[in-house]
PDB file of C-alpha atoms and ligand atoms in Angstrom:
ATOM      1  CA  MET A 125      39.659 300.743  50.762  1.00 97.00           C
ATOM      2  CA  LYS A 126      36.704 301.022  48.677  1.00 98.00           C
ATOM      3  CA  MET A 127      36.219 299.790  45.159  1.00 98.00           C
ATOM      4  CA  TYR A 128      33.786 301.192  42.659  1.00 98.00           C
ATOM      5  CA  GLY A 129      33.015 298.202  40.450  1.00 98.00           C
ATOM      6  CA  PHE A 130      30.571 296.078  38.524  1.00 98.00           C
ATOM      7  CA  PHE A 131      30.167 292.262  39.093  1.00 97.00           C
ATOM      8  CA  ARG A 132      30.458 291.661  35.309  1.00 96.00           C
ATOM      9  CA  SER A 133      33.237 293.950  34.377  1.00 98.00           C
ATOM     10  CA  GLY A 134      36.401 292.089  33.531  1.00 98.00           C
ATOM     11  CA  THR A 135      38.596 294.963  34.761  1.00 98.00           C
ATOM     12  CA  SER A 136      36.729 295.045  38.168  1.00 98.00           C
ATOM     13  CA  HIS A 137      37.033 291.179  38.128  1.00 98.00           C
ATOM     14  CA  ARG A 138      40.829 291.100  37.741  1.00 98.00           C
ATOM     15  CA  THR A 139      41.284 293.843  40.622  1.00 98.00           C
ATOM     16  CA  ARG A 140      39.087 291.777  42.837  1.00 98.00           C
ATOM     17  CA  ILE A 141      41.278 288.702  42.236  1.00 98.00           C
ATOM     18  CA  VAL A 142      44.320 290.692  43.109  1.00 98.00           C
ATOM     19  CA  LEU A 143      42.757 292.125  46.242  1.00 98.00           C
ATOM     20  CA  ASN A 144      41.709 288.649  47.260  1.00 98.00           C
ATOM     21  CA  LEU A 145      45.117 287.014  46.565  1.00 98.00           C
ATOM     22  CA  LYS A 146      46.622 289.665  48.709  1.00 98.00           C
ATOM     23  CA  GLN A 147      44.061 289.248  51.369  1.00 98.00           C
ATOM     24  CA  ILE A 148      43.196 292.818  51.413  1.00 98.00           C
ATOM     25  CA  SER A 149      39.743 293.647  52.559  1.00 97.00           C
ATOM     26  CA  TYR A 150      37.723 296.429  50.883  1.00 97.00           C
ATOM     27  CA  GLU A 151      34.277 297.733  50.762  1.00 97.00           C
ATOM     28  CA  LEU A 152      32.441 297.336  47.311  1.00 97.00           C
ATOM     29  CA  LEU A 153      30.541 300.374  45.878  1.00 98.00           C
ATOM     30  CA  PRO A 154      28.511 299.005  42.946  1.00 98.00           C
ATOM     31  CA  ILE A 155      28.261 300.869  39.740  1.00 98.00           C
ATOM     32  CA  SER A 156      25.767 299.367  37.450  1.00 97.00           C
ATOM     33  CA  LEU A 157      26.963 299.494  33.786  1.00 97.00           C
ATOM     34  CA  MET A 158      23.511 298.007  32.859  1.00 95.00           C
ATOM     35  CA  LYS A 159      21.732 300.922  34.287  1.00 96.00           C
ATOM     36  CA  ASN A 160      24.360 303.278  32.954  1.00 97.00           C
ATOM     37  CA  GLU A 161      25.351 304.546  36.392  1.00 97.00           C
ATOM     38  CA  HIS A 162      28.972 305.078  35.124  1.00 97.00           C
ATOM     39  CA  LYS A 163      27.580 307.902  32.854  1.00 97.00           C
ATOM     40  CA  ASN A 164      26.026 309.755  35.853  1.00 97.00           C
ATOM     41  CA  SER A 165      27.634 312.997  36.686  1.00 97.00           C
ATOM     42  CA  ALA A 166      28.344 311.917  40.309  1.00 97.00           C
ATOM     43  CA  PHE A 167      30.552 308.968  38.881  1.00 98.00           C
ATOM     44  CA  GLN A 168      31.983 311.108  36.043  1.00 97.00           C
ATOM     45  CA  ALA A 169      33.295 313.369  38.816  1.00 98.00           C
ATOM     46  CA  ILE A 170      35.051 310.352  40.294  1.00 98.00           C
ATOM     47  CA  ASN A 171      36.491 309.017  36.953  1.00 98.00           C
ATOM     48  CA  PRO A 172      36.032 311.480  33.882  1.00 98.00           C
ATOM     49  CA  GLN A 173      36.458 308.238  31.686  1.00 97.00           C
ATOM     50  CA  GLY A 174      33.412 306.813  33.257  1.00 97.00           C
ATOM     51  CA  PHE A 175      35.112 303.431  33.839  1.00 98.00           C
ATOM     52  CA  VAL A 176      35.174 300.899  36.632  1.00 98.00           C
ATOM     53  CA  PRO A 177      37.152 300.077  38.602  1.00 98.00           C
ATOM     54  CA  VAL A 178      38.122 302.934  40.799  1.00 98.00           C
ATOM     55  CA  LEU A 179      39.907 302.201  44.032  1.00 98.00           C
ATOM     56  CA  ALA A 180      39.364 304.866  46.862  1.00 98.00           C
ATOM     57  CA  VAL A 181      42.310 304.838  49.175  1.00 98.00           C
ATOM     58  CA  ASN A 182      41.760 307.326  52.101  1.00 94.00           C
ATOM     59  CA  ASP A 183      41.322 310.522  50.112  1.00 92.00           C
ATOM     60  CA  GLN A 184      42.995 309.404  46.869  1.00 98.00           C
ATOM     61  CA  LEU A 185      41.073 307.936  43.793  1.00 98.00           C
ATOM     62  CA  LEU A 186      43.170 305.496  41.894  1.00 98.00           C
ATOM     63  CA  LEU A 187      42.139 304.868  38.186  1.00 98.00           C
ATOM     64  CA  GLN A 188      42.909 302.261  35.527  1.00 98.00           C
ATOM     65  CA  SER A 189      43.042 298.743  36.589  1.00 98.00           C
ATOM     66  CA  PRO A 190      46.751 298.109  35.596  1.00 98.00           C
ATOM     67  CA  ALA A 191      47.873 301.107  37.680  1.00 98.00           C
ATOM     68  CA  ILE A 192      45.652 299.990  40.613  1.00 98.00           C
ATOM     69  CA  ILE A 193      46.930 296.399  40.376  1.00 98.00           C
ATOM     70  CA  GLU A 194      50.612 297.593  40.248  1.00 98.00           C
ATOM     71  CA  TRP A 195      49.951 300.016  43.111  1.00 98.00           C
ATOM     72  CA  LEU A 196      48.607 297.152  45.112  1.00 98.00           C
ATOM     73  CA  GLU A 197      51.645 294.921  44.351  1.00 98.00           C
ATOM     74  CA  GLU A 198      53.941 297.732  45.349  1.00 98.00           C
ATOM     75  CA  SER A 199      52.161 298.940  48.468  1.00 98.00           C
ATOM     76  CA  HIS A 200      51.272 295.415  49.773  1.00 97.00           C
ATOM     77  CA  PRO A 201      54.358 293.292  49.033  1.00 96.00           C
ATOM     78  CA  GLU A 202      53.261 290.367  51.046  1.00 94.00           C
ATOM     79  CA  HIS A 203      51.716 287.640  48.819  1.00 96.00           C
ATOM     80  CA  PRO A 204      53.762 288.905  45.757  1.00 98.00           C
ATOM     81  CA  LEU A 205      52.005 288.562  42.375  1.00 98.00           C
ATOM     82  CA  LEU A 206      55.185 289.269  40.370  1.00 98.00           C
ATOM     83  CA  PRO A 207      58.280 287.200  40.194  1.00 97.00           C
ATOM     84  CA  SER A 208      61.431 288.531  42.086  1.00 97.00           C
ATOM     85  CA  ASP A 209      63.574 288.667  38.848  1.00 96.00           C
ATOM     86  CA  ALA A 210      63.074 291.376  36.108  1.00 98.00           C
ATOM     87  CA  LEU A 211      63.000 288.893  33.172  1.00 96.00           C
ATOM     88  CA  GLY A 212      60.125 287.036  35.026  1.00 95.00           C
ATOM     89  CA  ARG A 213      58.300 290.199  35.749  1.00 97.00           C
ATOM     90  CA  ALA A 214      58.560 291.181  32.036  1.00 97.00           C
ATOM     91  CA  LYS A 215      57.060 287.666  31.033  1.00 96.00           C
ATOM     92  CA  VAL A 216      54.228 287.979  33.479  1.00 97.00           C
ATOM     93  CA  ARG A 217      53.407 291.707  32.413  1.00 98.00           C
ATOM     94  CA  ALA A 218      53.511 290.461  28.810  1.00 97.00           C
ATOM     95  CA  LEU A 219      50.910 287.764  29.349  1.00 97.00           C
ATOM     96  CA  ALA A 220      48.787 290.148  31.276  1.00 98.00           C
ATOM     97  CA  ALA A 221      49.094 292.846  28.462  1.00 98.00           C
ATOM     98  CA  VAL A 222      47.796 290.476  25.885  1.00 98.00           C
ATOM     99  CA  VAL A 223      44.571 290.609  27.815  1.00 98.00           C
ATOM    100  CA  GLY A 224      44.848 294.106  29.156  1.00 98.00           C
ATOM    101  CA  CYS A 225      45.970 295.948  26.094  1.00 98.00           C
ATOM    102  CA  ASP A 226      45.022 293.745  23.184  1.00 98.00           C
ATOM    103  CA  ILE A 227      41.822 291.765  23.961  1.00 98.00           C
ATOM    104  CA  HIS A 228      39.777 293.478  26.598  1.00 97.00           C
ATOM    105  CA  PRO A 229      39.815 297.178  25.304  1.00 97.00           C
ATOM    106  CA  ILE A 230      38.286 296.375  21.882  1.00 96.00           C
ATOM    107  CA  ASN A 231      35.365 294.281  23.437  1.00 95.00           C
ATOM    108  CA  ASN A 232      34.480 297.033  25.919  1.00 95.00           C
ATOM    109  CA  LYS A 233      30.859 298.145  26.407  1.00 96.00           C
ATOM    110  CA  ARG A 234      31.350 301.547  24.724  1.00 97.00           C
ATOM    111  CA  ILE A 235      32.834 299.789  21.731  1.00 97.00           C
ATOM    112  CA  LEU A 236      30.026 297.305  21.462  1.00 97.00           C
ATOM    113  CA  GLU A 237      27.511 300.121  21.795  1.00 97.00           C
ATOM    114  CA  TYR A 238      29.203 302.004  18.928  1.00 98.00           C
ATOM    115  CA  LEU A 239      29.074 298.813  16.709  1.00 98.00           C
ATOM    116  CA  ARG A 240      25.369 298.459  17.563  1.00 98.00           C
ATOM    117  CA  ASN A 241      24.190 301.968  17.603  1.00 98.00           C
ATOM    118  CA  THR A 242      26.307 303.808  15.190  1.00 98.00           C
ATOM    119  CA  LEU A 243      27.499 301.099  12.732  1.00 98.00           C
ATOM    120  CA  LYS A 244      24.236 299.298  13.047  1.00 98.00           C
ATOM    121  CA  LEU A 245      25.609 295.829  13.492  1.00 98.00           C
ATOM    122  CA  ASP A 246      23.104 293.319  14.703  1.00 98.00           C
ATOM    123  CA  ASP A 247      23.589 291.079  17.783  1.00 96.00           C
ATOM    124  CA  ALA A 248      25.145 288.163  15.898  1.00 97.00           C
ATOM    125  CA  GLN A 249      27.732 290.504  14.151  1.00 97.00           C
ATOM    126  CA  VAL A 250      28.655 292.059  17.555  1.00 97.00           C
ATOM    127  CA  GLN A 251      29.129 288.604  19.229  1.00 96.00           C
ATOM    128  CA  SER A 252      31.160 287.626  16.215  1.00 97.00           C
ATOM    129  CA  TRP A 253      33.300 290.670  16.558  1.00 97.00           C
ATOM    130  CA  CYS A 254      33.994 289.883  20.208  1.00 97.00           C
ATOM    131  CA  ARG A 255      34.732 286.195  19.517  1.00 97.00           C
ATOM    132  CA  HIS A 256      37.091 287.238  16.725  1.00 98.00           C
ATOM    133  CA  TRP A 257      39.434 289.358  18.972  1.00 98.00           C
ATOM    134  CA  ILE A 258      39.156 287.050  21.837  1.00 98.00           C
ATOM    135  CA  ASP A 259      40.224 284.002  19.640  1.00 98.00           C
ATOM    136  CA  GLU A 260      43.066 285.965  18.205  1.00 98.00           C
ATOM    137  CA  GLY A 261      44.395 286.776  21.648  1.00 98.00           C
ATOM    138  CA  PHE A 262      43.674 283.478  23.172  1.00 98.00           C
ATOM    139  CA  SER A 263      45.417 281.655  20.244  1.00 98.00           C
ATOM    140  CA  ALA A 264      48.631 283.615  20.780  1.00 98.00           C
ATOM    141  CA  LEU A 265      48.378 283.145  24.592  1.00 98.00           C
ATOM    142  CA  GLU A 266      47.817 279.314  24.116  1.00 97.00           C
ATOM    143  CA  THR A 267      50.978 279.098  21.969  1.00 97.00           C
ATOM    144  CA  LEU A 268      53.006 281.145  24.530  1.00 96.00           C
ATOM    145  CA  LEU A 269      51.805 278.982  27.392  1.00 95.00           C
ATOM    146  CA  ALA A 270      52.269 275.696  25.497  1.00 94.00           C
ATOM    147  CA  THR A 271      55.872 276.560  24.560  1.00 93.00           C
ATOM    148  CA  ASP A 272      57.022 277.909  27.875  1.00 88.00           C
ATOM    149  CA  GLN A 273      59.124 275.366  29.559  1.00 79.00           C
ATOM    150  CA  THR A 274      59.107 277.250  32.812  1.00 79.00           C
ATOM    151  CA  ARG A 275      55.466 277.108  33.212  1.00 85.00           C
ATOM    152  CA  GLY A 276      53.841 275.184  36.052  1.00 91.00           C
ATOM    153  CA  ASP A 277      50.186 274.933  36.993  1.00 95.00           C
ATOM    154  CA  PHE A 278      49.643 278.683  36.529  1.00 97.00           C
ATOM    155  CA  CYS A 279      50.589 281.274  33.791  1.00 97.00           C
ATOM    156  CA  TYR A 280      54.061 281.645  35.197  1.00 96.00           C
ATOM    157  CA  GLY A 281      55.292 278.958  37.741  1.00 94.00           C
ATOM    158  CA  ASN A 282      53.431 277.218  40.464  1.00 95.00           C
ATOM    159  CA  GLN A 283      51.688 279.952  42.104  1.00 96.00           C
ATOM    160  CA  PRO A 284      49.249 282.627  40.755  1.00 98.00           C
ATOM    161  CA  THR A 285      50.715 285.914  39.513  1.00 98.00           C
ATOM    162  CA  LEU A 286      49.071 289.020  37.928  1.00 98.00           C
ATOM    163  CA  ALA A 287      48.785 287.308  34.613  1.00 98.00           C
ATOM    164  CA  ASP A 288      46.466 284.684  35.937  1.00 98.00           C
ATOM    165  CA  ALA A 289      44.141 287.536  37.328  1.00 98.00           C
ATOM    166  CA  TYR A 290      43.976 289.023  34.002  1.00 98.00           C
ATOM    167  CA  LEU A 291      43.386 285.640  32.172  1.00 98.00           C
ATOM    168  CA  ILE A 292      40.755 284.270  34.497  1.00 98.00           C
ATOM    169  CA  ALA A 293      38.587 287.475  34.179  1.00 98.00           C
ATOM    170  CA  GLN A 294      38.891 287.382  30.416  1.00 98.00           C
ATOM    171  CA  VAL A 295      37.955 283.743  30.323  1.00 98.00           C
ATOM    172  CA  ASP A 296      34.946 284.391  32.406  1.00 97.00           C
ATOM    173  CA  SER A 297      33.687 287.227  30.159  1.00 95.00           C
ATOM    174  CA  SER A 298      34.546 285.154  27.047  1.00 96.00           C
ATOM    175  CA  LYS A 299      31.634 282.787  28.149  1.00 94.00           C
ATOM    176  CA  ARG A 300      29.108 285.513  27.262  1.00 92.00           C
ATOM    177  CA  PHE A 301      30.394 285.448  23.617  1.00 94.00           C
ATOM    178  CA  LYS A 302      30.390 281.631  23.375  1.00 94.00           C
ATOM    179  CA  VAL A 303      34.066 281.336  22.796  1.00 97.00           C
ATOM    180  CA  ASP A 304      35.089 277.631  22.214  1.00 97.00           C
ATOM    181  CA  MET A 305      37.479 276.973  25.098  1.00 97.00           C
ATOM    182  CA  SER A 306      38.105 273.415  23.851  1.00 97.00           C
ATOM    183  CA  LYS A 307      40.664 275.103  21.378  1.00 97.00           C
ATOM    184  CA  TYR A 308      42.629 276.345  24.339  1.00 98.00           C
ATOM    185  CA  PRO A 309      43.576 273.341  26.666  1.00 97.00           C
ATOM    186  CA  ASN A 310      46.466 275.143  28.313  1.00 96.00           C
ATOM    187  CA  ILE A 311      44.348 278.186  29.060  1.00 97.00           C
ATOM    188  CA  GLN A 312      41.509 275.861  30.269  1.00 97.00           C
ATOM    189  CA  LYS A 313      44.006 274.034  32.579  1.00 97.00           C
ATOM    190  CA  ILE A 314      45.075 277.325  34.204  1.00 97.00           C
ATOM    191  CA  TYR A 315      41.560 278.346  34.566  1.00 98.00           C
ATOM    192  CA  ASP A 316      40.741 275.027  36.453  1.00 98.00           C
ATOM    193  CA  ALA A 317      43.798 275.581  38.605  1.00 98.00           C
ATOM    194  CA  CYS A 318      42.858 279.129  39.488  1.00 98.00           C
ATOM    195  CA  ILE A 319      39.188 278.596  40.030  1.00 98.00           C
ATOM    196  CA  ALA A 320      40.014 275.811  42.660  1.00 98.00           C
ATOM    197  CA  LEU A 321      41.362 278.612  44.840  1.00 98.00           C
ATOM    198  CA  PRO A 322      39.127 280.535  47.306  1.00 98.00           C
ATOM    199  CA  ALA A 323      40.578 283.860  46.221  1.00 98.00           C
ATOM    200  CA  PHE A 324      39.405 283.438  42.593  1.00 98.00           C
ATOM    201  CA  GLN A 325      36.077 281.858  43.691  1.00 98.00           C
ATOM    202  CA  ALA A 326      35.207 284.856  45.922  1.00 98.00           C
ATOM    203  CA  ALA A 327      36.152 287.240  43.031  1.00 98.00           C
ATOM    204  CA  ALA A 328      33.914 285.438  40.537  1.00 98.00           C
ATOM    205  CA  PRO A 329      31.171 287.690  38.926  1.00 97.00           C
ATOM    206  CA  MET A 330      28.327 285.569  40.102  1.00 96.00           C
ATOM    207  CA  ASN A 331      29.484 285.626  43.659  1.00 97.00           C
ATOM    208  CA  GLN A 332      29.325 289.444  43.893  1.00 97.00           C
ATOM    209  CA  PRO A 333      26.466 291.035  45.896  1.00 96.00           C
ATOM    210  CA  ASP A 334      25.561 293.177  42.831  1.00 96.00           C
ATOM    211  CA  ALA A 335      25.176 290.157  40.443  1.00 96.00           C
ATOM    212  CA  ALA A 336      21.771 290.501  38.715  1.00 69.00           C
TER     213      ALA A 336
HETATM  214  N1  LIG B 690      41.724 300.759  30.801  1.00 52.79           N
HETATM  215  C1  LIG B 690      40.680 300.630  31.851  1.00 52.79           C
HETATM  216  C2  LIG B 690      39.378 300.146  31.150  1.00 52.79           C
HETATM  217  C3  LIG B 690      38.271 299.994  32.197  1.00 52.79           C
HETATM  218  C4  LIG B 690      37.106 299.571  31.501  1.00 52.79           C
HETATM  219  O1  LIG B 690      36.992 299.323  30.319  1.00 52.79           O
HETATM  220  N2  LIG B 690      36.075 299.337  32.311  1.00 52.79           N
HETATM  221  C5  LIG B 690      34.802 298.865  31.659  1.00 52.79           C
HETATM  222  C6  LIG B 690      34.149 297.669  32.401  1.00 52.79           C
HETATM  223  S1  LIG B 690      35.217 296.150  32.300  1.00 52.79           S
HETATM  224  C7  LIG B 690      33.879 300.025  31.735  1.00 52.79           C
HETATM  225  O2  LIG B 690      33.708 300.822  32.754  1.00 52.79           O
HETATM  226  N3  LIG B 690      33.139 300.224  30.643  1.00 52.79           N
HETATM  227  C8  LIG B 690      32.199 301.336  30.465  1.00 52.79           C
HETATM  228  C9  LIG B 690      31.947 301.603  29.069  1.00 52.79           C
HETATM  229  O3  LIG B 690      32.648 301.047  28.087  1.00 52.79           O
HETATM  230  O4  LIG B 690      31.049 302.393  28.804  1.00 52.79           O
HETATM  231  C10 LIG B 690      41.101 299.786  33.049  1.00 52.79           C
HETATM  232  O5  LIG B 690      41.753 298.822  32.849  1.00 52.79           O
HETATM  233  O6  LIG B 690      40.772 300.133  34.187  1.00 52.79           O
END
């Protein structure tokens, strides 16, 4: 497998965590979002949306991190990252979707570029935009995690699931927007439990070969 990705991309990060937790080896093909390599015609031919990650499996190109992650879960059932019961799976997917559907997409590079270049917001306003949406999502997640009686050391139970892959990638990218994590003790506890594991450490942005 080969993965087109970028060290600081949250969607690449969550996919790396899943690959590592499943102990799947892959080759990294770095696409620099800083150098706008995702806008090159060569990469647009790979993904017309110009997004990383893309997973190349034999002659197939898999797009969209949720689809890639679900494909990895289905095609590599060892080291499962979803619970065995349908209700548990719905809960894990819901936690992941708070990040994947409601936090990450509105803080994406192209959104921030539009705020800066078209709406003429300054850096402080753009940072404030990101913090606002991250705080809204993290507050809801914090409440969900605090009230879930079945929760263990991780988002769901006592071993990592897909929800942890989404959450940890989002916490790491939130650092760039100076989100105050002291407001989210349950999220922080899960972060600490995850980051103690080699699979999460190896997936961390700063541990990638393309980290600037
Ligand atoms: N829904 C897509 C979103 C992918 C995505 O937003 N990737 C970002 C990096 S985290 C990207 O390539 N952004 C380029 C841009 O916004 O121009 C997925 O989950 O794969």
